[in-house]
Amino acid sequence: MFIPSILLKQLYNRGSLTNMGSGVRFSLKNRLKDAIVQEVSEIRIGGKEVPRDKIFLQLADGQTLPLAEFNSMGSHDFPLKSSLFVHIEQCQPLPQQKHKILVSFKASPFGTLKLEVEDVVTENKVDHNKVPRSDTDDYGEEIIQARQRFFEQFSDAKINHVGKYSIDPHSLQGNIEHFIGVAQVPIGIAGPFRINGEHAQGDFMVPLATTEGTLVASYNRGMKLFNMSGGVKSTVVDDAMQRAPVFVFDDARGARDFVQWIRENLDSIRHEAEATSSVAKLTYIDHFLSNKFAFLRFNFRTGDAAGQNMVGRATFAACGWILDHYKGIRNFYLESNFATDKKASQINIMRTRGKRVVSEITIKREHLLQVMRVEPKQIDYHGRVAGVGSFLSGVNNTGLHSPNGITAMFIATGQDVANVSESSAGILYSELTDDGDLYLSLTIPSLIVATYGGGTGIGTQRECLELMDCYGRDRVYKFAEIVGAVALAGEISLASAISSADWVSSHEQYGRNR
C-alpha cells in the first residue's frame, strides 16, 4: 500500500525523543488505520545505526520486549491511535540539539515502511508545577482527584459543583484532557413544535441549554405561533465540509499550471483522500489563485459527523500524494486559513460549510395578531429597516438572533460550540402575501452539526439528541432541519417583541436574576 512520505512522517510522535538517564526513548503513534507490526528492521539516530541488542519495544498493552524477541513473534497489534515506544538502553545521553531519526519496519496492511524525521531531544525532568497525568489511566478516579487537589492548591479555591458528575470519565477519552469535572448549564425544553422537513417530520420537543432568561420562553412562543399556521418547512439544500491547503511556487505561472494539473488528476486525488475514511466523500475542489500561491479548497461530505478532523486527515493524505507526484512546489501548508475554521466568513455564506438549511413558513395574519399582537406589515417593515442597519454594520446576519437558539441547542446536544462562529451567519427574508399574511424564510448557510462522534455520545448530550430521535447515524439532516426551524421561531418571536415594544418588559419579567 502506497503511503505518501508526508503522511508517513506523522507516525512519529514529535517531541517524544527523551533522555531517560540510562538511555533514550521515542515513540510512534498509529494515525493511519488498524495495523499489525511484523518486524522492526532498522533504527538510526544521527545517521548511526543503533545496535539491535540495545533496542526494546513497548507495545500498546504495556508489555516491553527486546527487539529480537519482538521480531521472532512476528505479529503485534498496532491499533489506530495507539503508540509504540522505542527504548534504547545503555547509551550516552543525546545532546540538546536536533537529531535525525530513521525507523524501518514491516506492518500489515502497509508493507515495508521507512520514515525519516528530525526531532529535538528533551530531558525527562519532573515539573512539580505541572498538571498531574497518568500514563496508564488518565481518566481514573485517583488521577482525577489528584488534579482536583492540584487545582485547589494552585487557585486557593474549592471544587464543589464541578466535581459532581454522572458520566463515566473513561468515556471522555478523545473529548477532553486533564479532566476534573463538568460545567452544568441549565436545560429547558420548548415545544411541541411542528416541523415539515424532508427528514424531520412531526412534533418535536427541543432542549435548549442556556442561562439567559426569556430565551426558552421566547422560542416557545415562536413555536406556538408557527404551529397555528401548520408548522415550519425546513430543508437541507447543500452539504460540504472543507480543508483548504495552500501550495507555494516560484511564480504565478507555476501556480496556474499546478491548478490545471489538479483538475486533470482529480480522480487520483479523490482516491487518496477517500482511502482514509469509510465516510468522507470528496465532492469537488475549488481553486483560488493569488500572487504565486495556489489555494485549494477541498469539499467533502462527512456523513453524520461534523467532520473537521475527518477532512483534515483526508486532505492531508491527498496532499501527500500531490507532493510526491508534482514537481516545482516550493512550500505547502495543510491549512491556509481559507477554510475559515471556527470563523465567520463571506466564502462560507456563498459556498456553504456544514449544512445549508432553509426554513420557511407563511404565518396567518390573525395568528400573528392573536399571539404576538403585531400586524404582518409591522414585521415586514421592521425587517427592511433592520436590513439597512445590517448593511451599515457589515454583520454576517440580516436577522436578529439566530445564534441564540443555535448555541443553546449546541450546548445541549454536544456540538462543538466554537462552530457557532460559522453557524451564526443567517439570511432572513420576508414578504407580504396577497392575502395579507407574512411569508418568512431563514437561510443558515454554514450550520455545522453532528449526530455521531465528537461530544454527541456523552451522557446528557446524547439524551438531548435522543429526545428528538436525532442520535446516531443517518440523523444529521433531521437534526439540521430542526435547528433551522428553531432558529426561525426565535426570529419571529424577537421581531414581534421589538415591533410591539414588548422586548424590554419581557426581559424585566423573565430575565432578571440579581
PDB file of C-alpha atoms in Angstrom, residues 18-26 45 50 53-56 86-94 121-124:
ATOM      1  CA  THR A  18      13.809  11.947  25.511  1.00  0.00           C
ATOM      2  CA  ASN A  19      16.942  11.269  27.525  1.00  0.00           C
ATOM      3  CA  MET A  20      15.981   8.767  30.232  1.00  0.00           C
ATOM      4  CA  GLY A  21      19.167   8.608  32.354  1.00  0.00           C
ATOM      5  CA  SER A  22      20.397   5.209  31.220  1.00  0.00           C
ATOM      6  CA  GLY A  23      19.146   5.546  27.673  1.00  0.00           C
ATOM      7  CA  VAL A  24      16.902   7.273  25.137  1.00  0.00           C
ATOM      8  CA  ARG A  25      13.218   6.909  24.292  1.00  0.00           C
ATOM      9  CA  PHE A  26      10.926   7.982  21.455  1.00  0.00           C
ATOM     10  CA  ILE A  45      19.824   8.196  15.224  1.00  0.00           C
ATOM     11  CA  VAL A  50      21.545   1.581  16.867  1.00  0.00           C
ATOM     12  CA  ASP A  53      20.684  -5.698  21.390  1.00  0.00           C
ATOM     13  CA  LYS A  54      20.076  -2.249  22.906  1.00  0.00           C
ATOM     14  CA  ILE A  55      16.597  -1.827  21.406  1.00  0.00           C
ATOM     15  CA  PHE A  56      13.476  -2.617  23.441  1.00  0.00           C
ATOM     16  CA  VAL A  86      11.148   2.569  21.399  1.00  0.00           C
ATOM     17  CA  HIS A  87      13.655   2.324  24.290  1.00  0.00           C
ATOM     18  CA  ILE A  88      17.363   2.388  23.566  1.00  0.00           C
ATOM     19  CA  GLU A  89      19.212   1.179  26.661  1.00  0.00           C
ATOM     20  CA  GLN A  90      22.796   1.717  27.823  1.00  0.00           C
ATOM     21  CA  CYS A  91      23.661   4.643  25.589  1.00  0.00           C
ATOM     22  CA  GLN A  92      25.017   8.107  26.237  1.00  0.00           C
ATOM     23  CA  PRO A  93      22.502  10.958  26.624  1.00  0.00           C
ATOM     24  CA  LEU A  94      21.913  12.815  23.388  1.00  0.00           C
ATOM     25  CA  VAL A 121      15.813  15.844  22.446  1.00  0.00           C
ATOM     26  CA  THR A 122      14.201  16.738  25.769  1.00  0.00           C
ATOM     27  CA  GLU A 123      15.167  15.864  29.328  1.00  0.00           C
ATOM     28  CA  ASN A 124      12.887  13.655  31.418  1.00  0.00           C
TER      29      ASN A 124
END
